[in-house]
Amino acid sequence: MPPTSLRQRAIAPDQLMAAWRRILSKPGDRPSEKVQRFVDDGKLDILASELAAGTYEPVSLTLFDVPKKDGTTRELNVPALRDRIAERAILDVVSPYVDPHLGPASYAYREGLGVVDAVAAVVGLRDEGLHWVLHADIDDCFNTIPRDTAVRRLKALLPDDSLDPLIDLLTHRLVATRRGLKETRGVPQGTALSPMLANLILVDLDDALLDRGLPVVRYADDFVVLGVSRDTVLEAARVATDALEGIGMSLGEDKTEVMNFDDGFCFLGEDFGSRYPPSTDSHRVEVPTRRILYCGRQGSRVFTKNGRVVVESKDNTTLADVPKNLVSRIVCFGAVSLAAGTRSWTLDEGTDVVFLSRRGNYQGQQLAAADGSRVARLCAQLKFVSDPALTLPVARRIVDAKISHQITLLQRFTRPEDAESVESALRTAREMRRMLVDASTVDEVFGLEGAAAGAYFKAYGQLLPDDLAFTVRSRRPPMDVANSALGYGYAILVSECVSALVAAGLDPNIGVLHKASGRRPGLALDLMEEFRPLIIDQVVLTAARQFALTAEHGSAITGERGIYLTKAGKSSLVRAYERRMLQVTAGAIPGFRGSWRRHLYRQAKLLMRTVMNPDEQWTGLSWR
């Protein structure tokens, strides 16, 4: 068994201790004295020993009838405390491999997501103009989930099979009732792994709706589908019925109804109307004390004076004047000069200065001198990238995360009128993703990425407004406004990836997927891959659909080919980019909360950890 197998990670004493603490501090529960004394009584040590020796056996579940608000009861199958701890430890270890596959419709039982996020999603769809709603639930959901299928799906997503025996033990238990022991049906509601297994199965329902352009917001077995007309959501009911029948489940007929925002309805305890609740997007934007200074006026200069950073145009007009301590980074586009004093200050303070061409192509950046520890990291990095056995798994996961996010973006933005043009791209992306596990070289991984990207961008272009639509990704030169905006955004993003990698102690030019070539920062391009659809593609598509980016934001350069963003177009894109990067989320990286910019830096640190210790596996982000 490999030294860092999932099993060893799950049964490690510190992992079991963390699981116990999570149970002890579960919101809304008052821990019993039995839970509190579990460690002091030495029972955690006994559990760890049994798991390590392979003698662990979970005991039967206990059936409880829990009263509901409507006067009925809900059956819960509650495990013994020691089994709850073991199962919780396993859940925490496997979640990073499973969560990215759960899709954009699922809001329950996922770290960093909850009722507030589901409500915000419904509000966003309402404000888009989708005023008709199918509200439904799944009949006897947990008891009818095809358990064996769910368990197979879980195992298939894990990087090794070391946990398979424990998963089998914990998902095939008897339940103690007043009439004795009996077999459980489906997956027992009340155990730690059951919600994940339910979500894995209900991906089929989510995908069936999303692939047809029918946006769904699902919280466990309760969900709404939104559309522009009554006929649209009636079609959603048919699609949902067929999808559930395909996995041996069914809609709850008594709770399935069609309604609209004008009449109002209740979902997840929230009353929805045509204007209430209001949009809550702003609650997830975190404005930092220090901000990035973007300088794009041609011929301008940046200098420091009296503790402030000043930007002046070539006719000496002050364009910006901010305190030094509020500037985290300076980004210069084209002919923008940097005074010697400013250069010295940024180097002394470790403030990055990035240089992009006027059109947004990445040229390079100024970074402070490295400390001595970076030499050891550089040696480890060179050793790492020279070993195909180490680079291939990371390359696969980089591309898997990117394709996953491309699928999510297409599903989030597709509507019924777009579904036919997007269907082929989704099918190709999923096929390429399945083939990644069999790719035997990094070049093969790159080939699968290219095939998925080709199909993706063809569909992506069709989701744009007609005056911005395109059929192929064009780069140098960009042949339309949307392609110009994508390229401009990628250049800004790759500069942030360079900074994040340098801060982590890695050389941004020595890549895993993108090999060092000329001035291309290979590792920064690797790090950026999963953030392309997550950040830039979403920013451009949203800006286009909200008419913050239009055909008027493009212009041709005399004597040159291509369409480039105007000053107004660049400003609009930078504002949208900053807002997205400042959006706060949790659960995209297990146990971590922060802005997307902080997630970028955290992913760079996790990549450095993998380089220094290849047994520590790097995984992609979950979309949030």
mmCIF file of C-alpha atoms in Angstrom, residues 34 37-44 46:
data_model
loop_
_atom_site.group_PDB
_atom_site.id
_atom_site.type_symbol
_atom_site.label_atom_id
_atom_site.label_comp_id
_atom_site.label_asym_id
_atom_site.label_seq_id
_atom_site.Cartn_x
_atom_site.Cartn_y
_atom_site.Cartn_z
ATOM 1 C CA LYS A 34 -20.552 10.906 26.039
ATOM 2 C CA ARG A 37 -15.564 12.356 27.119
ATOM 3 C CA PHE A 38 -14.820 10.133 24.113
ATOM 4 C CA VAL A 39 -11.189 11.251 23.897
ATOM 5 C CA ASP A 40 -10.548 11.472 27.639
ATOM 6 C CA ASP A 41 -11.803 7.912 28.076
ATOM 7 C CA GLY A 42 -9.247 6.645 25.553
ATOM 8 C CA LYS A 43 -11.899 5.454 23.107
ATOM 9 C CA LEU A 44 -10.444 7.472 20.227
ATOM 10 C CA ILE A 46 -8.920 2.313 20.617
#
